[in-house]
Tab-separated table of C-alpha atoms in Angstrom:
chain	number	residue	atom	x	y	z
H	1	UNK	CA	125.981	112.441	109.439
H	2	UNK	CA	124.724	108.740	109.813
H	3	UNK	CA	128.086	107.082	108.631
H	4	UNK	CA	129.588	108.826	111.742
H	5	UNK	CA	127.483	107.158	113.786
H	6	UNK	CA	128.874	103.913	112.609
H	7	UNK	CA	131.068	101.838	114.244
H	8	UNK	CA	134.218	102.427	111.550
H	9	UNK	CA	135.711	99.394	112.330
H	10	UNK	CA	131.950	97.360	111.214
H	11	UNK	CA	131.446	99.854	108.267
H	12	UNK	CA	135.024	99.294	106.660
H	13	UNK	CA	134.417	95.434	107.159
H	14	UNK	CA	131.172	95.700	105.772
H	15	UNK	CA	131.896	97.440	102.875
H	16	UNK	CA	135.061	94.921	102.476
H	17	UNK	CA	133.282	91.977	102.518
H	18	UNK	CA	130.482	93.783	100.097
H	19	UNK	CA	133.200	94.739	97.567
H	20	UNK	CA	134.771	91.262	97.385
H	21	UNK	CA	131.659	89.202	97.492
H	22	UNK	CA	130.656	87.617	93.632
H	23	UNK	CA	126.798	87.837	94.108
H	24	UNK	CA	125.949	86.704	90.124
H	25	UNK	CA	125.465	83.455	90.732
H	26	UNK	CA	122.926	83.877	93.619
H	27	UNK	CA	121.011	86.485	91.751
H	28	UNK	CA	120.455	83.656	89.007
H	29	UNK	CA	119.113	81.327	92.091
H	30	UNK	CA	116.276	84.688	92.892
H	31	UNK	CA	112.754	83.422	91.919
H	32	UNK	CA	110.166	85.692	93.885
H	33	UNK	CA	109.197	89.104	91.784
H	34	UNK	CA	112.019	91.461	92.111
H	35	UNK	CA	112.390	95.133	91.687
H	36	UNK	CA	115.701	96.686	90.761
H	37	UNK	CA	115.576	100.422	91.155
H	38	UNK	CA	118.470	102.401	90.487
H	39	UNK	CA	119.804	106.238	89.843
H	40	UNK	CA	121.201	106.723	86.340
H	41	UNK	CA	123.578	109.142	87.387
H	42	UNK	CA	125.063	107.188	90.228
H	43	UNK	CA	128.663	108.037	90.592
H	44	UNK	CA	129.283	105.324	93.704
H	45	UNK	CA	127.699	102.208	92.284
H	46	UNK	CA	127.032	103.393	88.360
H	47	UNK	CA	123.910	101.525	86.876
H	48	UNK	CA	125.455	100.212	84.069
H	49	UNK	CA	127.887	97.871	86.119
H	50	UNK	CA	125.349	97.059	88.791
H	51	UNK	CA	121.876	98.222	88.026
H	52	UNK	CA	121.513	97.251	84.408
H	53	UNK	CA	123.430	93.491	84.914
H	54	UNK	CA	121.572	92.791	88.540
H	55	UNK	CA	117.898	93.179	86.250
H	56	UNK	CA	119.489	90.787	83.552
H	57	UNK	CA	120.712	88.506	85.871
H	58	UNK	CA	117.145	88.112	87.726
H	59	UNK	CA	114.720	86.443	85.591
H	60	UNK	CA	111.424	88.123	85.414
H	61	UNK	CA	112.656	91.464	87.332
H	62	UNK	CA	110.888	94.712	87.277
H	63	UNK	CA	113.470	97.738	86.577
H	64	UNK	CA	112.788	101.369	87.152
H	65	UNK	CA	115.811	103.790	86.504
H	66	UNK	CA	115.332	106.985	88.169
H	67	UNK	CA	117.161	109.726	85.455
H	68	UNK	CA	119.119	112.043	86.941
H	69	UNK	CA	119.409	109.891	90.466
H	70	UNK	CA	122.363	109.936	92.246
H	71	UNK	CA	123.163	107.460	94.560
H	72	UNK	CA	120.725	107.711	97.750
H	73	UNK	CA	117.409	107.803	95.026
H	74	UNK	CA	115.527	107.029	98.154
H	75	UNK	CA	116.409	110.337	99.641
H	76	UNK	CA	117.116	112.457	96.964
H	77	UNK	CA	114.094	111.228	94.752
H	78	UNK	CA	111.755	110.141	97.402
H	79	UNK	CA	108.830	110.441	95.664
H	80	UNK	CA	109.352	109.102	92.892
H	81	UNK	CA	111.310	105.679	94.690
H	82	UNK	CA	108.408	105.894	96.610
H	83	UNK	CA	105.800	105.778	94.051
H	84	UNK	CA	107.938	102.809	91.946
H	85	UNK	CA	108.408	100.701	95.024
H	86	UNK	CA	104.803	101.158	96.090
H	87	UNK	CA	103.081	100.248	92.215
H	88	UNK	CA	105.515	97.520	92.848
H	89	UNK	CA	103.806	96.298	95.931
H	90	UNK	CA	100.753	96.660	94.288
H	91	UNK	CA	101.685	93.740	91.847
């Protein structure tokens, strides 16, 4: 329901640009504490090629894998996203 709300012509460019853009070298550059939270079961963006190398690539980060999460863990696992991100904040 919220992608058609989208302008298409912005979300195709957007996700364009986001599938073309090399990111590892700026992760590497990341200094402030970091969480990376990700679904284990995440057919779009699957942990192990994203996930699992964006918490090796950032020194230091913090990684909570939600089992079972799909992609959208913040809707479809609220409270546990919730209750990760907020211990996080808590740091």
């Amino acid at each position: 329901r919220q992608a058609n709300q989208a302008d298409k012509n912005a979300a195709l460019g957007a996700m364009a640009a986001f599938g073309t853009t090399d990111f590892r070298e700026d992760l590497q550059k990341i200094t402030v504490l970091t969480l990376v939270i990700h679904g284990d079961s995440d057919g779009i963006v699957p942990f192990e090629g994203s996930g699992a190398r964006t918490h090796a690539a950032i020194a230091g980060s913090d990684l909570h894998v939600v089992k079972g999460g799909p992609h959208g863990i913040n809707v479809s696992h609220a409270n546990e996203f919730n209750a990760a991100l907020l211990a996080f904040l808590d740091k």
